[in-house]
Amino acid sequence: MADSEGHGRLSRLVGEPGLAGTVPVDRVVSAIASYGMWALTIGIIVFLWLPLSLIVVLSFMESSVLFPFEGVTLANYVSLFTNASLLGAARQSAIVATTSAAVATLIGVPLGFAIARRTFRGRSVLRGLVILPLLMPGIIMGISLLILFRVIGFSPGFFGTVLAHSVYGLPFIVLPVTARLAVFDRKLEEGARDLGADRSGVLKDVTLPIISPAIAAGFVFAWLRSFEDFIRVFFVGGTMDALTKEMYGMVVYSQGTEAMDPMATLIVVVVASALAVAINLRDILEYV
């Protein structure tokens, strides 16, 4: 009976055998590939989300390990919200991320328009230079900027970090903007001009609203890359308190580590909530 049921499931999966009593090979391969892709997808999801889920669980545990189980507590969150240095570092990192992402957006959007819609000498070189900060190792960029700051007499700190992160975030703005403009229907702008709109009106009422999800996507990822950066901040941050530097010091010196899991949990919740809101308002992930 079991063999009959197994044969029935296989028949439904790959189809009935052919006249010669053999199962088509392509259907077997297709079935194996389908199950393989499901297994791979589930494995990737588990690999990505299991560490995050573990951090969330540990943030409510009395011990820093799951086993042996010692109970559930909110004392870790009390330690977080009474840790003035960690909260101050998080606030400073948020300010740096917001400022650098805004600067990258103000520079990257016009630059994206120039690359996508203008033909000039050195255009391909400019496109390559824009992408370069994304490809350059963080330690190389951090060391080179530190050397540059020392040569010109610029002190590392808040403004140095904003400058470094603005350069680092520029590709995240330019790439989605140029990609969106590459498939932009220019007839929409021509129609607006035929109806009497001037150049600024077309830009404000037609072009920017259509490409705004691409701009939002670039801003979000530039903000995230700045907020979570450690290597560049380590070299150009000077004495500025940053969340990544503060958490690194907590691990090295084993001080205040009970507040780390709650802080990581709050970051996960805030980032996930921001992405959910952004996706519901405008599907920004379409342009990533």
Coordinates of C-alpha atoms in Angstrom, one line a residue:
M1 CA 0.0 0.0 0.0
A2 CA 2.9 2.4 0.9
D3 CA 4.6 1.6 -2.4
S4 CA 1.4 2.3 -4.3
E5 CA 1.0 5.7 -2.6
G6 CA 4.6 6.6 -3.2
H7 CA 4.2 5.7 -6.9
G8 CA 1.1 7.9 -7.0
R9 CA 2.8 10.9 -5.5
L10 CA 5.7 10.5 -8.0
S11 CA 3.3 10.2 -10.9
R12 CA 1.5 13.4 -9.9
L13 CA 4.9 15.2 -9.5
V14 CA 6.6 14.2 -12.8
G15 CA 3.6 13.1 -14.8
E16 CA 2.4 9.7 -15.9
P17 CA 5.0 7.4 -17.5
G18 CA 5.3 7.3 -21.2
L19 CA 4.2 4.5 -23.4
A20 CA 7.4 2.6 -22.9
G21 CA 6.9 2.7 -19.1
T22 CA 9.6 5.3 -18.4
V23 CA 9.4 8.7 -16.7
P24 CA 10.5 11.6 -18.9
V25 CA 14.0 12.7 -17.8
D26 CA 13.3 16.4 -18.2
R27 CA 10.4 16.1 -15.8
V28 CA 12.5 14.4 -13.2
V29 CA 15.2 17.0 -13.5
S30 CA 12.6 19.8 -13.3
A31 CA 11.1 18.2 -10.1
I32 CA 14.6 17.9 -8.5
A33 CA 15.5 21.4 -9.5
S34 CA 12.2 22.7 -8.0
Y35 CA 12.8 21.0 -4.7
G36 CA 16.4 22.1 -4.7
M37 CA 15.5 25.7 -5.2
W38 CA 13.0 25.5 -2.3
A39 CA 15.6 23.9 -0.1
L40 CA 18.2 26.5 -1.1
T41 CA 15.8 29.4 -0.5
I42 CA 14.8 28.1 2.9
G43 CA 18.5 27.5 3.8
I44 CA 19.4 31.1 2.8
I45 CA 16.5 32.5 4.9
V46 CA 17.5 30.5 7.9
F47 CA 21.2 31.5 7.5
L48 CA 20.3 35.2 7.3
W49 CA 17.5 35.4 10.0
L50 CA 18.7 32.8 12.5
P51 CA 21.4 35.1 14.0
L52 CA 19.1 38.0 14.1
S53 CA 16.4 36.0 15.8
L54 CA 19.0 34.7 18.3
I55 CA 20.0 38.3 19.1
V56 CA 16.3 39.2 19.8
V57 CA 15.8 36.1 22.0
L58 CA 19.1 36.8 23.9
S59 CA 18.0 40.4 24.6
F60 CA 15.3 39.0 26.9
M61 CA 17.5 36.4 28.6
E62 CA 19.1 36.6 32.0
S63 CA 22.2 34.8 30.6
S64 CA 24.2 35.6 27.5
V65 CA 23.6 32.0 26.2
L66 CA 20.5 30.0 25.6
F67 CA 21.5 27.0 27.5
P68 CA 21.3 26.5 30.3
F69 CA 18.1 28.5 30.5
E70 CA 18.1 30.9 33.4
G71 CA 15.0 32.9 32.8
V72 CA 13.5 35.9 31.1
T73 CA 14.1 39.5 32.1
L74 CA 13.8 43.1 31.0
A75 CA 17.0 44.1 32.9
N76 CA 19.0 44.2 29.7
Y77 CA 16.7 46.9 28.3
V78 CA 17.0 48.8 31.6
S79 CA 20.8 48.6 31.2
L80 CA 20.5 49.9 27.6
F81 CA 18.3 52.9 28.4
T82 CA 20.5 53.8 31.4
N83 CA 23.7 53.6 29.3
A84 CA 24.2 57.3 28.4
S85 CA 27.3 56.7 26.4
L86 CA 25.7 54.0 24.2
L87 CA 22.6 56.0 23.6
G88 CA 24.7 59.1 22.8
A89 CA 26.8 57.2 20.3
A90 CA 23.6 55.8 18.6
R91 CA 22.3 59.4 18.4
Q92 CA 25.6 60.6 16.9
S93 CA 25.6 57.8 14.4
A94 CA 22.1 58.6 13.3
I95 CA 23.0 62.3 12.9
V96 CA 26.0 61.4 10.8
A97 CA 24.0 58.9 8.7
T98 CA 21.2 61.4 8.0
T99 CA 23.6 64.2 7.1
S100 CA 25.9 62.1 4.9
A101 CA 22.9 60.5 3.1
A102 CA 21.4 64.0 2.5
V103 CA 24.7 65.3 1.1
A104 CA 25.0 62.2 -1.1
T105 CA 21.5 62.7 -2.4
L106 CA 21.9 66.4 -3.1
I107 CA 25.1 65.6 -5.1
G108 CA 24.0 62.2 -6.5
V109 CA 20.7 63.2 -8.1
P110 CA 22.1 65.9 -10.4
L111 CA 25.1 63.7 -11.1
G112 CA 22.7 60.9 -12.1
F113 CA 20.9 63.2 -14.4
A114 CA 24.2 64.3 -16.0
I115 CA 25.3 60.7 -16.6
A116 CA 22.0 59.5 -17.8
R117 CA 21.0 62.4 -20.1
R118 CA 24.1 64.2 -21.1
T119 CA 26.8 63.2 -23.6
F120 CA 30.2 64.7 -22.7
R121 CA 33.8 63.8 -22.8
G122 CA 34.8 61.7 -19.8
R123 CA 31.3 60.5 -19.1
S124 CA 32.4 56.9 -18.8
V125 CA 35.3 57.9 -16.6
L126 CA 32.9 59.8 -14.3
R127 CA 30.6 56.8 -14.1
G128 CA 33.5 54.6 -13.1
L129 CA 34.7 57.1 -10.5
V130 CA 31.3 57.3 -9.0
I131 CA 31.2 53.5 -8.5
L132 CA 34.7 53.3 -7.2
P133 CA 33.9 54.1 -3.5
L134 CA 31.5 51.1 -3.6
L135 CA 34.2 48.8 -4.8
M136 CA 37.1 50.1 -2.7
P137 CA 37.9 48.2 0.5
G138 CA 36.9 50.2 3.5
I139 CA 40.3 50.0 5.1
I140 CA 41.9 51.5 2.0
M141 CA 39.4 54.3 1.9
G142 CA 39.8 55.0 5.6
I143 CA 43.6 55.1 5.5
S144 CA 43.7 57.2 2.4
L145 CA 41.2 59.8 3.8
L146 CA 43.2 59.9 7.1
I147 CA 46.4 60.6 5.2
L148 CA 44.6 63.3 3.1
F149 CA 43.2 64.9 6.3
R150 CA 46.7 65.0 7.8
V151 CA 48.2 66.5 4.7
I152 CA 45.7 69.3 4.4
G153 CA 45.5 69.8 8.2
F154 CA 41.9 68.7 8.5
S155 CA 41.1 67.2 11.9
P156 CA 39.2 63.8 11.9
G157 CA 35.9 63.9 13.6
F158 CA 32.2 64.6 12.8
F159 CA 32.8 66.5 9.5
G160 CA 35.5 64.1 8.4
T161 CA 33.1 61.2 8.9
V162 CA 30.3 62.9 7.1
L163 CA 32.6 63.6 4.2
A164 CA 33.8 60.0 4.1
H165 CA 30.3 58.6 4.3
S166 CA 28.9 61.1 1.7
V167 CA 31.5 59.8 -0.8
Y168 CA 30.8 56.2 0.2
G169 CA 27.0 56.7 -0.1
L170 CA 27.2 58.5 -3.5
P171 CA 27.0 55.3 -5.6
F172 CA 23.9 54.2 -3.7
I173 CA 22.2 57.4 -5.0
V174 CA 23.6 57.6 -8.5
L175 CA 23.1 54.0 -9.6
P176 CA 19.4 53.7 -9.0
V177 CA 18.7 57.2 -10.3
T178 CA 20.6 56.5 -13.6
A179 CA 18.9 53.1 -13.9
R180 CA 15.5 54.7 -13.5
L181 CA 16.2 57.5 -15.9
A182 CA 17.5 55.0 -18.5
V183 CA 14.0 53.5 -18.7
F184 CA 12.1 56.7 -18.2
D185 CA 9.5 57.5 -20.8
R186 CA 10.5 60.9 -22.1
K187 CA 7.2 61.3 -23.8
L188 CA 5.7 62.1 -20.4
E189 CA 7.9 65.2 -20.2
E190 CA 7.2 66.1 -23.8
G191 CA 3.5 65.9 -23.1
A192 CA 3.9 68.2 -20.1
R193 CA 5.8 70.8 -22.1
D194 CA 3.1 70.6 -24.9
L195 CA 0.6 71.5 -22.2
G196 CA 2.5 74.6 -21.2
A197 CA 4.7 73.5 -18.4
D198 CA 8.2 75.1 -18.2
R199 CA 11.4 73.1 -17.6
S200 CA 11.3 73.6 -13.8
G201 CA 7.6 72.6 -13.7
V202 CA 8.3 69.4 -15.7
L203 CA 11.1 68.5 -13.4
K204 CA 9.0 69.2 -10.2
D205 CA 5.7 67.8 -11.3
V206 CA 6.6 65.0 -13.7
T207 CA 10.2 63.8 -13.5
L208 CA 11.0 63.9 -9.8
P209 CA 7.8 62.2 -8.6
I210 CA 8.4 59.4 -11.0
I211 CA 12.0 58.8 -10.0
S212 CA 11.4 59.5 -6.3
P213 CA 11.2 55.8 -5.4
A214 CA 14.7 55.4 -6.8
I215 CA 16.0 58.4 -4.9
A216 CA 14.3 57.1 -1.7
A217 CA 15.9 53.7 -2.2
G218 CA 19.3 55.3 -2.6
F219 CA 18.9 57.4 0.5
V220 CA 17.8 54.5 2.6
F221 CA 20.8 52.4 1.7
A222 CA 23.2 55.2 1.9
W223 CA 21.8 55.9 5.4
L224 CA 22.1 52.3 6.4
R225 CA 25.7 51.9 5.1
S226 CA 26.7 55.0 7.1
F227 CA 25.0 54.0 10.3
E228 CA 26.5 50.5 10.3
D229 CA 30.0 51.5 9.1
F230 CA 32.9 50.8 11.4
I231 CA 36.1 50.7 9.4
R232 CA 35.9 54.2 7.9
V233 CA 34.7 55.7 11.2
F234 CA 37.6 54.0 13.0
F235 CA 40.1 55.9 10.8
V236 CA 38.4 59.3 10.2
G237 CA 36.1 59.5 13.3
G238 CA 38.7 60.8 15.6
T239 CA 37.3 61.2 19.1
M240 CA 33.7 61.3 17.9
D241 CA 31.5 58.7 19.6
A242 CA 29.9 56.4 17.1
L243 CA 27.7 53.4 17.8
T244 CA 29.9 50.9 16.0
K245 CA 33.0 52.1 17.8
E246 CA 31.2 52.1 21.2
M247 CA 29.9 48.5 20.7
Y248 CA 33.4 47.4 19.6
G249 CA 34.9 48.9 22.7
M250 CA 32.3 47.1 24.8
V251 CA 33.2 43.8 23.3
V252 CA 37.0 44.3 23.6
Y253 CA 36.8 45.5 27.2
S254 CA 33.8 43.3 28.2
Q255 CA 32.0 46.3 29.8
G256 CA 28.3 46.9 29.5
T257 CA 27.8 44.0 27.1
E258 CA 24.4 43.3 28.5
A259 CA 23.1 46.3 26.6
M260 CA 24.4 45.1 23.2
D261 CA 21.7 42.6 22.4
P262 CA 18.9 45.0 23.2
M263 CA 20.5 47.7 21.1
A264 CA 20.9 45.3 18.2
T265 CA 17.3 44.3 18.6
L266 CA 16.1 47.9 18.5
I267 CA 18.2 48.5 15.4
V268 CA 16.7 45.5 13.7
V269 CA 13.2 46.6 14.6
V270 CA 13.7 50.2 13.5
V271 CA 15.3 49.2 10.2
A272 CA 12.6 46.6 9.4
S273 CA 9.9 49.1 10.3
A274 CA 11.4 51.8 8.2
L275 CA 11.7 49.5 5.2
A276 CA 8.1 48.2 5.7
V277 CA 6.8 51.8 5.7
A278 CA 8.9 52.7 2.7
I279 CA 7.7 49.7 0.7
N280 CA 4.1 50.4 1.5
L281 CA 4.3 54.1 0.5
R282 CA 6.5 53.5 -2.6
D283 CA 8.0 50.3 -3.7
I284 CA 11.6 51.3 -3.2
L285 CA 13.0 47.8 -3.4
E286 CA 12.1 47.8 -7.1
Y287 CA 15.0 50.1 -7.7
V288 CA 17.7 48.3 -5.6

